[in-house]
mmCIF file of C-alpha atoms in Angstrom:
data_model
loop_
_atom_site.group_PDB
_atom_site.id
_atom_site.type_symbol
_atom_site.label_atom_id
_atom_site.label_comp_id
_atom_site.label_asym_id
_atom_site.label_seq_id
_atom_site.Cartn_x
_atom_site.Cartn_y
_atom_site.Cartn_z
ATOM 1 C CA MET A 1 163.208 -70.369 64.064
ATOM 2 C CA THR A 2 161.791 -69.774 60.428
ATOM 3 C CA THR A 3 158.583 -70.991 59.904
ATOM 4 C CA THR A 4 156.510 -72.204 56.614
ATOM 5 C CA THR A 5 152.706 -71.975 56.045
ATOM 6 C CA THR A 6 151.758 -74.122 53.618
ATOM 7 C CA ALA A 7 148.458 -73.371 51.276
ATOM 8 C CA ALA A 8 145.305 -75.028 52.523
ATOM 9 C CA PRO A 9 144.500 -78.063 50.151
ATOM 10 C CA ALA A 10 141.481 -77.772 47.567
ATOM 11 C CA LEU A 11 139.366 -79.871 50.034
ATOM 12 C CA ALA A 12 140.365 -78.288 53.164
ATOM 13 C CA TYR A 13 136.999 -76.841 54.127
ATOM 14 C CA ASP A 14 135.203 -80.019 52.955
ATOM 15 C CA TRP A 15 134.539 -80.887 56.617
ATOM 16 C CA ALA A 16 132.136 -83.740 55.861
ATOM 17 C CA LEU A 17 134.855 -85.386 53.354
ATOM 18 C CA LEU A 18 137.573 -84.772 56.070
ATOM 19 C CA GLU A 19 135.745 -86.602 58.817
ATOM 20 C CA SER A 20 134.395 -89.323 57.006
ATOM 21 C CA PRO A 21 137.430 -91.581 57.402
ATOM 22 C CA PHE A 22 136.769 -91.167 61.224
ATOM 23 C CA ALA A 23 132.932 -91.373 60.810
ATOM 24 C CA ALA A 24 132.928 -94.586 59.216
ATOM 25 C CA HIS A 25 131.517 -97.895 60.437
ATOM 26 C CA ARG A 26 129.681 -95.737 63.282
ATOM 27 C CA TYR A 27 132.782 -93.931 64.074
ATOM 28 C CA THR A 28 135.218 -96.994 64.489
ATOM 29 C CA GLY A 29 136.923 -95.304 61.512
ATOM 30 C CA SER A 30 138.299 -96.592 58.077
ATOM 31 C CA ALA A 31 142.034 -96.839 57.775
ATOM 32 C CA HIS A 32 141.391 -97.215 53.902
ATOM 33 C CA LEU A 33 139.574 -93.879 53.480
ATOM 34 C CA LEU A 34 141.908 -91.937 55.604
ATOM 35 C CA ARG A 35 144.695 -93.244 53.312
ATOM 36 C CA ARG A 36 142.577 -92.250 50.251
ATOM 37 C CA GLN A 37 142.118 -88.595 51.811
ATOM 38 C CA VAL A 38 145.618 -88.072 53.029
ATOM 39 C CA PRO A 39 148.386 -89.957 50.721
ATOM 40 C CA GLU A 40 151.214 -89.136 52.575
ATOM 41 C CA LEU A 41 149.814 -90.745 55.686
ATOM 42 C CA GLN A 42 151.955 -93.187 57.839
ATOM 43 C CA HIS A 43 150.888 -96.110 59.728
ATOM 44 C CA VAL A 44 152.602 -96.066 63.009
ATOM 45 C CA THR A 45 150.957 -98.978 64.880
ATOM 46 C CA ALA A 46 147.662 -100.572 65.375
ATOM 47 C CA GLY A 47 144.970 -97.755 65.114
ATOM 48 C CA VAL A 48 147.558 -94.906 65.194
ATOM 49 C CA PHE A 49 148.565 -92.854 62.216
ATOM 50 C CA HIS A 50 150.937 -90.257 61.435
ATOM 51 C CA VAL A 51 150.564 -87.182 59.168
ATOM 52 C CA PRO A 52 154.047 -85.954 58.767
ATOM 53 C CA ALA A 53 154.952 -82.364 59.057
ATOM 54 C CA THR A 54 155.872 -80.425 55.844
ATOM 55 C CA GLY A 55 157.102 -76.853 57.295
ATOM 56 C CA ARG A 56 156.547 -77.181 61.162
ATOM 57 C CA PRO A 57 158.271 -80.248 62.556
ATOM 58 C CA ASP A 58 158.182 -78.561 65.997
ATOM 59 C CA VAL A 59 154.291 -78.860 66.343
ATOM 60 C CA VAL A 60 152.059 -81.883 66.526
ATOM 61 C CA VAL A 61 148.490 -81.934 66.665
ATOM 62 C CA THR A 62 146.894 -85.021 68.210
ATOM 63 C CA ALA A 63 143.336 -86.444 68.105
ATOM 64 C CA VAL A 64 143.383 -89.354 70.233
ATOM 65 C CA HIS A 65 139.526 -89.488 70.659
ATOM 66 C CA ALA A 66 138.751 -89.132 67.057
ATOM 67 C CA THR A 67 136.805 -92.503 66.994
ATOM 68 C CA ASN A 68 134.909 -94.548 69.551
ATOM 69 C CA HIS A 69 137.326 -95.856 72.256
ATOM 70 C CA HIS A 70 137.129 -97.651 75.570
ATOM 71 C CA ARG A 71 138.242 -95.955 79.029
ATOM 72 C CA ASP A 72 138.631 -98.829 81.825
ATOM 73 C CA GLY A 73 136.733 -101.310 79.621
ATOM 74 C CA ARG A 74 133.802 -98.905 79.157
ATOM 75 C CA PRO A 75 132.801 -97.727 75.653
ATOM 76 C CA LYS A 76 133.162 -94.167 75.086
ATOM 77 C CA MET A 77 131.953 -92.240 72.157
ATOM 78 C CA ALA A 78 134.264 -90.235 69.512
ATOM 79 C CA ASP A 79 134.911 -86.710 70.149
ATOM 80 C CA ARG A 80 133.200 -86.021 66.495
ATOM 81 C CA GLY A 81 135.250 -83.456 64.191
ATOM 82 C CA THR A 82 138.768 -83.791 65.891
ATOM 83 C CA GLY A 83 139.966 -86.002 63.424
ATOM 84 C CA ALA A 84 139.030 -83.979 60.590
ATOM 85 C CA LEU A 85 140.592 -80.746 62.508
ATOM 86 C CA ALA A 86 143.791 -82.386 63.100
ATOM 87 C CA VAL A 87 144.287 -83.269 59.571
ATOM 88 C CA TRP A 88 143.246 -79.841 58.333
ATOM 89 C CA LEU A 89 145.589 -78.045 60.484
ATOM 90 C CA ALA A 90 148.418 -80.215 59.466
ATOM 91 C CA ALA A 91 147.754 -79.383 55.798
ATOM 92 C CA ARG A 92 147.057 -75.738 56.551
ATOM 93 C CA THR A 93 150.227 -74.919 58.812
ATOM 94 C CA GLY A 94 152.538 -77.871 58.049
ATOM 95 C CA ALA A 95 152.623 -79.109 61.382
ATOM 96 C CA ALA A 96 152.442 -82.728 61.896
ATOM 97 C CA ALA A 97 149.331 -84.688 63.238
ATOM 98 C CA LEU A 98 148.780 -88.242 65.042
ATOM 99 C CA VAL A 99 145.173 -89.514 64.957
ATOM 100 C CA VAL A 100 143.831 -92.566 66.412
ATOM 101 C CA LEU A 101 141.325 -94.732 64.921
ATOM 102 C CA ASP A 102 139.941 -97.685 66.776
ATOM 103 C CA ALA A 103 142.802 -98.367 68.977
ATOM 104 C CA ALA A 104 142.699 -100.031 72.213
ATOM 105 C CA GLY A 105 142.284 -98.108 75.373
ATOM 106 C CA ASP A 106 142.469 -94.335 75.933
ATOM 107 C CA ALA A 107 145.566 -92.289 75.439
ATOM 108 C CA ASN A 108 144.187 -89.347 77.365
ATOM 109 C CA HIS A 109 143.457 -91.719 80.324
ATOM 110 C CA ASP A 110 145.839 -94.717 80.339
ATOM 111 C CA ARG A 111 149.576 -94.495 81.732
ATOM 112 C CA THR A 112 150.623 -96.163 78.354
ATOM 113 C CA HIS A 113 149.104 -96.079 74.878
ATOM 114 C CA PRO A 114 150.531 -96.600 71.235
ATOM 115 C CA VAL A 115 150.008 -92.825 70.378
ATOM 116 C CA LYS A 116 152.283 -92.005 73.372
ATOM 117 C CA THR A 117 154.804 -94.084 72.096
ATOM 118 C CA ALA A 118 154.445 -92.823 68.749
ATOM 119 C CA LEU A 119 154.748 -89.081 69.761
ATOM 120 C CA ALA A 120 157.949 -89.991 71.784
ATOM 121 C CA GLY A 121 159.467 -91.279 68.642
ATOM 122 C CA LEU A 122 159.124 -88.293 66.595
ATOM 123 C CA VAL A 123 162.089 -85.922 66.509
ATOM 124 C CA ASP A 124 162.306 -82.439 66.737
ATOM 125 C CA VAL A 125 158.943 -82.060 68.521
ATOM 126 C CA ALA A 126 158.532 -79.156 70.783
ATOM 127 C CA HIS A 127 154.871 -78.470 71.111
ATOM 128 C CA VAL A 128 151.829 -80.543 71.414
ATOM 129 C CA LEU A 129 148.091 -79.405 70.614
ATOM 130 C CA ASP A 130 145.733 -82.143 72.070
ATOM 131 C CA LEU A 131 142.436 -81.818 70.482
ATOM 132 C CA HIS A 132 139.045 -82.794 72.287
ATOM 133 C CA GLY A 133 135.433 -82.113 72.092
ATOM 134 C CA ALA A 134 133.054 -80.843 74.799
ATOM 135 C CA ALA A 135 129.161 -80.956 74.584
ATOM 136 C CA VAL A 136 128.684 -77.597 76.552
ATOM 137 C CA GLY A 137 130.544 -74.639 77.592
ATOM 138 C CA PRO A 138 132.772 -71.982 75.795
ATOM 139 C CA VAL A 139 133.611 -72.313 72.254
ATOM 140 C CA LEU A 140 137.263 -73.169 73.400
ATOM 141 C CA ASP A 141 138.581 -74.318 76.831
ATOM 142 C CA LEU A 142 142.033 -74.602 77.048
ATOM 143 C CA GLY A 143 143.648 -77.033 79.597
ATOM 144 C CA PRO A 144 147.206 -76.190 80.359
ATOM 145 C CA GLY A 145 148.029 -79.088 82.344
ATOM 146 C CA THR A 146 150.885 -78.654 84.975
ATOM 147 C CA GLY A 147 153.707 -77.439 82.991
ATOM 148 C CA PRO A 148 154.775 -75.385 79.961
ATOM 149 C CA THR A 149 152.313 -74.532 77.116
ATOM 150 C CA PRO A 150 153.282 -73.725 73.596
ATOM 151 C CA PRO A 151 154.704 -70.012 73.523
ATOM 152 C CA GLY A 152 152.578 -67.522 71.804
ATOM 153 C CA LEU A 153 149.661 -69.941 71.178
ATOM 154 C CA VAL A 154 147.625 -69.649 74.261
ATOM 155 C CA GLU A 155 148.220 -65.923 74.195
ATOM 156 C CA HIS A 156 147.096 -65.717 70.541
ATOM 157 C CA LEU A 157 143.891 -67.588 71.472
ATOM 158 C CA THR A 158 142.944 -65.553 74.165
ATOM 159 C CA ALA A 159 143.361 -62.266 72.418
ATOM 160 C CA SER A 160 140.980 -63.618 69.455
ATOM 161 C CA ALA A 161 137.481 -63.202 69.041
ATOM 162 C CA LEU A 162 136.645 -66.784 70.065
ATOM 163 C CA PRO A 163 135.300 -67.080 73.611
ATOM 164 C CA VAL A 164 138.208 -68.686 75.149
ATOM 165 C CA THR A 165 138.600 -69.692 78.647
ATOM 166 C CA ILE A 166 141.275 -71.435 80.568
ATOM 167 C CA ALA A 167 140.835 -74.580 82.579
ATOM 168 C CA ALA A 168 137.135 -73.656 83.294
ATOM 169 C CA ARG A 169 135.984 -77.203 82.530
ATOM 170 C CA HIS A 170 139.241 -79.018 81.938
ATOM 171 C CA ALA A 171 142.364 -78.321 83.339
ATOM 172 C CA ALA A 172 144.302 -81.403 82.123
ATOM 173 C CA ARG A 173 146.072 -82.126 85.183
ATOM 174 C CA HIS A 174 145.580 -85.971 85.504
ATOM 175 C CA PRO A 175 149.010 -87.153 85.150
ATOM 176 C CA HIS A 176 148.002 -89.570 82.513
ATOM 177 C CA ARG A 177 146.415 -87.170 80.173
ATOM 178 C CA MET A 178 148.284 -86.269 76.738
ATOM 179 C CA THR A 179 149.090 -82.553 77.967
ATOM 180 C CA PRO A 180 150.951 -83.309 81.447
ATOM 181 C CA TRP A 181 152.442 -86.611 80.008
ATOM 182 C CA ALA A 182 154.187 -84.630 77.314
ATOM 183 C CA GLN A 183 155.092 -81.597 79.454
ATOM 184 C CA ARG A 184 156.999 -84.388 81.756
ATOM 185 C CA ARG A 185 158.954 -85.263 78.642
ATOM 186 C CA GLY A 186 160.193 -81.344 78.137
ATOM 187 C CA LEU A 187 157.593 -80.431 75.640
ATOM 188 C CA HIS A 188 155.048 -77.694 75.583
ATOM 189 C CA ALA A 189 151.556 -79.039 75.621
ATOM 190 C CA VAL A 190 148.231 -77.665 75.796
ATOM 191 C CA GLN A 191 144.545 -79.625 75.759
ATOM 192 C CA LEU A 192 141.696 -78.046 73.571
ATOM 193 C CA GLU A 193 138.177 -78.538 74.806
ATOM 194 C CA ILE A 194 136.116 -77.731 71.536
ATOM 195 C CA ALA A 195 132.446 -76.965 71.833
ATOM 196 C CA ARG A 196 130.238 -79.065 69.636
ATOM 197 C CA THR A 197 128.871 -76.131 67.846
ATOM 198 C CA HIS A 198 132.368 -75.462 66.394
ATOM 199 C CA ARG A 199 133.309 -79.097 65.406
ATOM 200 C CA ALA A 200 132.184 -80.958 62.183
ATOM 201 C CA PRO A 201 129.840 -82.302 61.457
ATOM 202 C CA LEU A 202 127.968 -80.825 64.331
ATOM 203 C CA GLY A 203 128.444 -77.367 64.117
ATOM 204 C CA THR A 204 127.668 -74.946 60.988
ATOM 205 C CA GLN A 205 130.390 -74.512 58.139
ATOM 206 C CA ALA A 206 130.899 -71.068 59.241
ATOM 207 C CA ASP A 207 131.514 -71.617 62.903
ATOM 208 C CA VAL A 208 133.915 -74.596 62.203
ATOM 209 C CA ASP A 209 135.688 -72.735 59.718
ATOM 210 C CA HIS A 210 136.003 -69.543 61.978
ATOM 211 C CA LEU A 211 137.520 -71.786 64.712
ATOM 212 C CA ALA A 212 139.870 -73.717 62.461
ATOM 213 C CA ASP A 213 141.166 -70.467 60.852
ATOM 214 C CA HIS A 214 142.137 -69.032 64.491
ATOM 215 C CA LEU A 215 143.768 -72.293 65.428
ATOM 216 C CA ALA A 216 145.872 -72.163 62.308
ATOM 217 C CA GLN A 217 146.912 -68.606 63.155
ATOM 218 C CA ALA A 218 147.692 -69.610 66.520
ATOM 219 C CA ILE A 219 149.933 -72.298 65.272
ATOM 220 C CA THR A 220 151.712 -69.956 63.071
ATOM 221 C CA ASN A 221 152.360 -67.743 65.964
ATOM 222 C CA THR A 222 153.565 -70.433 68.190
ATOM 223 C CA HIS A 223 157.437 -70.095 68.575
#
């Protein structure tokens, strides 16, 4: 497969600006701001937005906890920085992205969710990278789920200079999590738990950029 890596946009490293649509209204999100930031954005259904692929339609980056959400009716805080990272990775690598703003429920817990319906409707998808945040732990913990992971991606990340573990905190084995859900549908998927020290706006610019660059390289190495 021939892959294309697009140049990063001028605002690629302005993480505060990229995160602002998700941080708006105390992390319930602003679709208006997100549309201004990403003109090519497509509104799929209530609370779910799609950044179309430009060079890697086989890769989709998801951020299902980019804003505050509810699990079993109880409020849960956003995984801050995951929305900005998903948008940046799509722009940098040509992959697609699916992000959730204030949608009902929790896509990484509920059996059905609008973002899962949206993902199932995308054509040419082979690999899913599901971004999440961790309060403590290694810089990056990879949850492989119960099925195949994107070929080359996990190997690249574990060989990188980042402190990376596999299933040290999150194995992503719950059947309704995004990763095993996607794997049961024949896709390669992995859950990426990112420490707060390497997510905007919580981490330093250098640390956030360092992680983002490694993830972009890993997507490029996915085959």
